[in-house]
Amino acid sequence: MNLKRPELKEEIEQAAAIISASRHLVALTGAGCSTESGIPDFRSSGGLWKKYDPAIYADYAYFLKDPSKHWELNLDLMPLLENAKPNNAHLALVELEKAGLLKALITQNIDNLHQKAGCHTIIELHGNYREASCLNCRQCYDLDEIRNLPLRPFPHCPRCQGIIKPKVVLFGEALDSNVLARAKNEVEKADVLLIIGTALEIFPAALLPQIAKQHGARLIIVNPERTKARGRSDIFLRGKAGEILPKILSHIKGK
Ligand code: NAD
């Protein structure tokens, strides 16, 4: 990160001041929050969609026709997800929570890294790769139970032989309405929304900043790329989350 850019240093100080004075800080994270943990995002060069066509590997209608493709993606990614460690961005968010500033963390990520880091108030919009359920009888399974089943071409429910689906939201699949309602409620209460590592191109998650703004929140965006959402932000911190967030934290702690 080029902190020699005086405007970035100033913007980080401004962001720290806004966060310190906040009443209800909410964070919204996306795949970019985990790239520094070695998990590729969707759209960047080297992103997942360069290898896996989302219309085949991550589409709900396709899954119902042929679950094996999504399971192939899931099983390919599993060792990476299992071995990934939280990075400085995840850890800084935990510190903001411990300091009593961060009231809720809404994530589009399914990688479980906010939990691994020790964050408590997580709203997972798109689910978690460690959970699955049977599409027929709705029985839930965790990853450790799934691992004991025949996994290829895809696992079947031991109770009813139904198709087991990872509890991650696929394209064309509705979000859990309770989870979405909780997320909306948090952004409505927010006076500051910290948006980290998301292109904000997936709905309804992409509407959350707008809802926050309509309810008077200030938006702070952290992203190395100038995303479309930049125009809506009050402060746009151009850089990597794992570098920017610890700087913000240091200012808040007065170091
Ligand atoms: P996206 O791939 O569309 O966008 C990622 C954004 O993060 C980009 O704007 C990119 O510039 C930015 N970014 C990359 N590295 C960064 C860094 N070090 N610091 C800050 N920003 C960085 O991802 P999205 O907006 O989250 O939406 C796509 C969907 O991807 C979500 O639904 C999510 O479930 C899914 N996804 C999740 C994971 C994961 O769980 N880690 C990984 C890939 C995709």
Short mmCIF file of C-alpha atoms and ligand atoms in Angstrom, two decimals:
data_model
loop_
_atom_site.label_atom_id
_atom_site.label_comp_id
_atom_site.label_asym_id
_atom_site.label_seq_id
_atom_site.Cartn_x
_atom_site.Cartn_y
_atom_site.Cartn_z
CA MET A 1 0.00 0.00 0.00
CA ASN A 2 1.36 3.36 -0.92
CA LEU A 3 0.96 5.40 2.24
CA LYS A 4 3.27 7.93 0.64
CA ARG A 5 0.09 8.98 -1.19
CA PRO A 6 -0.78 11.74 1.31
CA GLU A 7 -4.47 11.66 0.40
CA LEU A 8 -4.75 7.95 1.36
CA LYS A 9 -3.14 8.60 4.76
CA GLU A 10 -5.57 11.46 5.31
CA GLU A 11 -8.55 9.38 4.21
CA ILE A 12 -7.54 6.59 6.59
CA GLU A 13 -7.40 9.13 9.43
CA GLN A 14 -10.83 10.47 8.44
CA ALA A 15 -12.26 6.93 8.30
CA ALA A 16 -10.81 6.17 11.74
CA ALA A 17 -12.37 9.34 13.17
CA ILE A 18 -15.79 8.51 11.68
CA ILE A 19 -15.61 4.92 12.98
CA SER A 20 -14.47 6.05 16.46
CA ALA A 21 -17.42 8.40 16.71
CA SER A 22 -19.93 5.92 15.29
CA ARG A 23 -22.99 4.79 17.17
CA HIS A 24 -23.81 1.71 15.11
CA LEU A 25 -20.99 0.54 12.83
CA VAL A 26 -21.86 -2.31 10.46
CA ALA A 27 -19.42 -4.03 8.07
CA LEU A 28 -20.33 -5.64 4.76
CA THR A 29 -17.67 -7.97 3.38
CA GLY A 30 -17.18 -9.79 0.09
CA ALA A 31 -14.71 -12.15 -1.53
CA GLY A 32 -11.98 -9.46 -1.60
CA CYS A 33 -11.77 -9.65 2.19
CA SER A 34 -10.42 -13.21 1.82
CA THR A 35 -8.11 -12.93 -1.22
CA GLU A 36 -5.19 -12.19 1.13
CA SER A 37 -5.97 -15.54 2.80
CA GLY A 38 -5.37 -17.21 -0.57
CA ILE A 39 -9.01 -17.68 -1.58
CA PRO A 40 -9.63 -16.29 -5.07
CA ASP A 41 -12.58 -13.95 -5.64
CA PHE A 42 -14.94 -14.28 -8.59
CA ARG A 43 -14.09 -11.49 -10.92
CA SER A 44 -10.43 -10.52 -10.53
CA SER A 45 -7.79 -12.00 -12.85
CA GLY A 46 -7.18 -15.47 -11.43
CA GLY A 47 -10.75 -15.36 -10.05
CA LEU A 48 -12.84 -18.51 -9.79
CA TRP A 49 -14.99 -17.81 -12.85
CA LYS A 50 -11.94 -18.05 -15.10
CA LYS A 51 -11.86 -21.76 -14.24
CA TYR A 52 -15.47 -22.64 -13.45
CA ASP A 53 -18.36 -21.41 -15.59
CA PRO A 54 -20.88 -20.06 -13.05
CA ALA A 55 -23.80 -21.06 -15.28
CA ILE A 56 -22.77 -24.70 -14.78
CA TYR A 57 -20.97 -24.82 -11.46
CA ALA A 58 -22.91 -22.33 -9.36
CA ASP A 59 -26.41 -22.11 -10.79
CA TYR A 60 -29.41 -23.35 -8.82
CA ALA A 61 -31.44 -24.59 -11.81
CA TYR A 62 -28.37 -26.41 -13.13
CA PHE A 63 -27.79 -27.95 -9.68
CA LEU A 64 -31.33 -29.39 -9.66
CA LYS A 65 -30.66 -30.93 -13.10
CA ASP A 66 -27.14 -32.19 -12.30
CA PRO A 67 -25.80 -31.72 -8.75
CA SER A 68 -22.44 -33.30 -9.64
CA LYS A 69 -20.93 -30.13 -11.17
CA HIS A 70 -21.44 -27.95 -8.11
CA TRP A 71 -20.19 -30.76 -5.89
CA GLU A 72 -17.10 -30.99 -8.11
CA LEU A 73 -16.40 -27.27 -7.51
CA ASN A 74 -17.15 -27.68 -3.82
CA LEU A 75 -14.84 -30.68 -3.38
CA ASP A 76 -12.07 -28.97 -5.39
CA LEU A 77 -12.23 -25.88 -3.18
CA MET A 78 -12.62 -27.68 0.13
CA PRO A 79 -8.92 -28.24 0.94
CA LEU A 80 -8.23 -24.57 0.18
CA LEU A 81 -11.11 -23.41 2.37
CA GLU A 82 -10.26 -25.82 5.18
CA ASN A 83 -6.61 -24.71 5.29
CA ALA A 84 -7.20 -20.96 4.84
CA LYS A 85 -6.35 -18.71 7.77
CA PRO A 86 -7.92 -15.37 8.64
CA ASN A 87 -5.84 -12.43 7.44
CA ASN A 88 -5.25 -9.00 8.99
CA ALA A 89 -8.56 -7.70 7.65
CA HIS A 90 -10.55 -10.42 9.44
CA LEU A 91 -8.50 -9.85 12.60
CA ALA A 92 -8.96 -6.07 12.53
CA LEU A 93 -12.74 -6.57 12.31
CA VAL A 94 -12.60 -8.77 15.42
CA GLU A 95 -10.71 -5.97 17.21
CA LEU A 96 -13.37 -3.45 16.17
CA GLU A 97 -16.01 -5.80 17.57
CA LYS A 98 -14.08 -6.25 20.84
CA ALA A 99 -13.72 -2.48 21.12
CA GLY A 100 -17.53 -2.28 21.08
CA LEU A 101 -17.58 -0.36 17.80
CA LEU A 102 -18.59 -3.03 15.28
CA LYS A 103 -22.19 -3.97 16.03
CA ALA A 104 -22.77 -6.41 13.16
CA LEU A 105 -20.84 -8.00 10.34
CA ILE A 106 -22.74 -8.95 7.20
CA THR A 107 -20.78 -11.18 4.83
CA GLN A 108 -21.34 -12.53 1.34
CA ASN A 109 -18.50 -14.96 1.95
CA ILE A 110 -19.09 -18.62 2.55
CA ASP A 111 -15.53 -19.39 3.68
CA ASN A 112 -16.06 -19.37 7.47
CA LEU A 113 -13.02 -17.08 7.97
CA HIS A 114 -14.82 -14.43 10.03
CA GLN A 115 -15.82 -17.22 12.44
CA LYS A 116 -12.29 -18.65 12.47
CA ALA A 117 -10.99 -15.16 13.29
CA GLY A 118 -13.29 -15.01 16.31
CA CYS A 119 -16.02 -12.61 15.18
CA HIS A 120 -19.37 -13.15 16.92
CA THR A 121 -22.04 -11.02 15.28
CA ILE A 122 -21.95 -12.50 11.77
CA ILE A 123 -24.84 -12.50 9.33
CA GLU A 124 -23.99 -14.89 6.47
CA LEU A 125 -26.03 -13.80 3.47
CA HIS A 126 -24.92 -16.61 1.20
CA GLY A 127 -24.45 -19.41 3.71
CA ASN A 128 -21.37 -21.36 4.76
CA TYR A 129 -19.52 -24.12 2.89
CA ARG A 130 -19.34 -26.19 6.12
CA GLU A 131 -23.11 -26.76 6.15
CA ALA A 132 -25.39 -28.77 3.87
CA SER A 133 -28.95 -30.06 3.85
CA CYS A 134 -31.11 -32.61 2.07
CA LEU A 135 -33.36 -31.05 -0.56
CA ASN A 136 -36.02 -33.66 0.16
CA CYS A 137 -36.31 -34.14 3.95
CA ARG A 138 -34.41 -30.92 4.96
CA GLN A 139 -32.11 -32.82 7.33
CA CYS A 140 -29.02 -30.67 8.01
CA TYR A 141 -25.48 -32.01 7.90
CA ASP A 142 -22.15 -30.47 8.78
CA LEU A 143 -19.02 -30.99 6.78
CA ASP A 144 -17.67 -33.68 9.10
CA GLU A 145 -20.82 -35.76 8.60
CA ILE A 146 -20.77 -35.21 4.83
CA ARG A 147 -17.18 -36.40 4.61
CA ASN A 148 -18.25 -39.88 5.71
CA LEU A 149 -20.68 -40.25 2.78
CA PRO A 150 -19.85 -41.29 -0.79
CA LEU A 151 -19.21 -37.84 -2.29
CA ARG A 152 -18.95 -38.48 -6.01
CA PRO A 153 -20.79 -37.77 -8.17
CA PHE A 154 -22.70 -36.17 -5.27
CA PRO A 155 -23.80 -37.20 -1.77
CA HIS A 156 -27.25 -38.62 -0.99
CA CYS A 157 -29.13 -38.22 2.26
CA PRO A 158 -28.63 -41.34 4.46
CA ARG A 159 -32.23 -40.92 5.77
CA CYS A 160 -34.21 -40.56 2.53
CA GLN A 161 -31.71 -40.80 -0.36
CA GLY A 162 -32.54 -37.21 -1.38
CA ILE A 163 -29.94 -34.92 -2.95
CA ILE A 164 -27.70 -33.15 -0.44
CA LYS A 165 -26.95 -29.54 -1.29
CA PRO A 166 -24.30 -27.33 0.31
CA LYS A 167 -25.99 -24.51 2.21
CA VAL A 168 -24.49 -21.86 -0.04
CA VAL A 169 -26.78 -19.66 -2.10
CA LEU A 170 -26.39 -20.35 -5.82
CA PHE A 171 -27.26 -18.03 -8.70
CA GLY A 172 -31.02 -18.00 -9.16
CA GLU A 173 -31.66 -19.20 -5.59
CA ALA A 174 -33.46 -17.07 -3.02
CA LEU A 175 -31.67 -15.95 0.12
CA ASP A 176 -33.00 -17.07 3.49
CA SER A 177 -35.65 -14.42 4.18
CA ASN A 178 -34.85 -14.26 7.93
CA VAL A 179 -31.15 -13.73 7.24
CA LEU A 180 -31.90 -11.01 4.71
CA ALA A 181 -34.32 -9.32 7.11
CA ARG A 182 -31.63 -9.28 9.84
CA ALA A 183 -29.12 -7.76 7.41
CA LYS A 184 -31.60 -5.08 6.32
CA ASN A 185 -32.42 -4.29 9.92
CA GLU A 186 -28.73 -3.81 10.73
CA VAL A 187 -28.02 -1.51 7.77
CA GLU A 188 -31.13 0.53 8.60
CA LYS A 189 -29.75 1.11 12.09
CA ALA A 190 -26.20 1.79 10.86
CA ASP A 191 -24.73 5.27 10.98
CA VAL A 192 -21.56 3.95 9.30
CA LEU A 193 -21.32 1.08 6.82
CA LEU A 194 -17.81 -0.23 6.18
CA ILE A 195 -17.83 -2.04 2.81
CA ILE A 196 -14.84 -4.30 2.28
CA GLY A 197 -13.78 -6.27 -0.80
CA THR A 198 -16.99 -6.51 -2.74
CA ALA A 199 -17.77 -5.55 -6.31
CA LEU A 200 -21.42 -5.07 -5.19
CA GLU A 201 -22.72 -6.75 -8.31
CA ILE A 202 -24.75 -9.51 -6.67
CA PHE A 203 -28.30 -8.80 -5.53
CA PRO A 204 -29.85 -8.36 -3.03
CA ALA A 205 -26.52 -7.82 -1.18
CA ALA A 206 -25.72 -4.95 -3.56
CA LEU A 207 -28.81 -3.07 -2.32
CA LEU A 208 -27.64 -2.94 1.30
CA PRO A 209 -25.36 0.13 0.88
CA GLN A 210 -28.24 1.99 -0.77
CA ILE A 211 -30.58 1.11 2.11
CA ALA A 212 -27.93 2.23 4.61
CA LYS A 213 -27.47 5.50 2.75
CA GLN A 214 -31.24 6.13 2.61
CA HIS A 215 -31.28 5.76 6.39
CA GLY A 216 -28.50 8.31 6.82
CA ALA A 217 -25.40 6.11 7.07
CA ARG A 218 -22.00 7.15 5.85
CA LEU A 219 -20.32 4.65 3.53
CA ILE A 220 -16.62 3.80 3.75
CA ILE A 221 -15.38 1.51 0.96
CA VAL A 222 -12.12 -0.46 0.99
CA ASN A 223 -11.12 -1.90 -2.39
CA PRO A 224 -7.95 -1.86 -4.52
CA GLU A 225 -10.10 -1.33 -7.64
CA ARG A 226 -12.30 1.63 -8.43
CA THR A 227 -15.62 -0.25 -8.27
CA LYS A 228 -18.94 1.11 -9.52
CA ALA A 229 -19.99 1.72 -5.91
CA ARG A 230 -17.17 4.23 -5.48
CA GLY A 231 -19.48 7.08 -6.52
CA ARG A 232 -21.81 6.30 -3.61
CA SER A 233 -19.09 6.28 -0.96
CA ASP A 234 -18.26 9.05 1.49
CA ILE A 235 -14.71 7.74 1.77
CA PHE A 236 -13.11 5.42 -0.76
CA LEU A 237 -9.93 3.81 0.57
CA ARG A 238 -8.10 2.41 -2.40
CA GLY A 239 -5.99 -0.52 -1.26
CA LYS A 240 -5.98 -4.02 0.16
CA ALA A 241 -8.21 -4.72 3.14
CA GLY A 242 -5.42 -6.54 5.02
CA GLU A 243 -3.31 -3.39 4.85
CA ILE A 244 -5.93 -0.64 5.23
CA LEU A 245 -7.97 -2.07 8.13
CA PRO A 246 -5.03 -2.49 10.55
CA LYS A 247 -4.06 1.15 9.80
CA ILE A 248 -7.58 2.32 10.66
CA LEU A 249 -7.44 0.25 13.85
CA SER A 250 -4.07 1.75 14.87
CA HIS A 251 -5.51 5.26 14.51
CA ILE A 252 -8.55 4.31 16.57
CA LYS A 253 -6.33 2.87 19.30
CA GLY A 254 -4.23 6.05 19.12
CA LYS A 255 -1.03 4.27 18.15
P1 NAD B 1 -16.36 -10.32 -6.40
O1 NAD B 1 -15.39 -11.36 -6.83
O2 NAD B 1 -17.44 -9.97 -7.32
O3 NAD B 1 -15.56 -8.98 -6.05
C1 NAD B 1 -14.45 -8.98 -5.21
C2 NAD B 1 -14.05 -7.54 -4.96
O4 NAD B 1 -13.01 -7.54 -4.00
C3 NAD B 1 -13.51 -6.82 -6.20
O5 NAD B 1 -14.12 -5.55 -6.28
C4 NAD B 1 -12.01 -6.71 -5.93
O6 NAD B 1 -11.46 -5.53 -6.49
C5 NAD B 1 -11.98 -6.66 -4.42
N1 NAD B 1 -10.74 -7.13 -3.81
C6 NAD B 1 -9.88 -8.09 -4.26
N2 NAD B 1 -8.85 -8.22 -3.41
C7 NAD B 1 -9.06 -7.34 -2.38
C8 NAD B 1 -8.37 -7.02 -1.20
N3 NAD B 1 -7.21 -7.61 -0.89
N4 NAD B 1 -8.88 -6.08 -0.37
C9 NAD B 1 -10.04 -5.45 -0.67
N5 NAD B 1 -10.76 -5.72 -1.80
C10 NAD B 1 -10.27 -6.65 -2.64
O7 NAD B 1 -16.94 -10.80 -5.00
P2 NAD B 1 -18.23 -10.34 -4.19
O8 NAD B 1 -18.55 -8.93 -4.47
O9 NAD B 1 -18.04 -10.79 -2.80
O10 NAD B 1 -19.47 -11.13 -4.79
C11 NAD B 1 -19.41 -12.35 -5.36
C12 NAD B 1 -19.89 -13.56 -4.58
O11 NAD B 1 -18.71 -14.29 -4.42
C13 NAD B 1 -20.43 -13.52 -3.21
O12 NAD B 1 -21.72 -13.98 -3.27
C14 NAD B 1 -19.63 -14.58 -2.42
O13 NAD B 1 -20.51 -15.52 -1.84
C15 NAD B 1 -18.88 -15.31 -3.47
N6 NAD B 1 -17.49 -15.72 -3.21
C16 NAD B 1 -17.10 -15.93 -1.94
C17 NAD B 1 -15.78 -16.27 -1.70
C18 NAD B 1 -15.38 -16.51 -0.27
O14 NAD B 1 -16.21 -16.96 0.54
N7 NAD B 1 -14.13 -16.20 0.09
C19 NAD B 1 -14.87 -16.38 -2.75
C20 NAD B 1 -15.33 -16.17 -4.05
C21 NAD B 1 -16.66 -15.84 -4.27
#
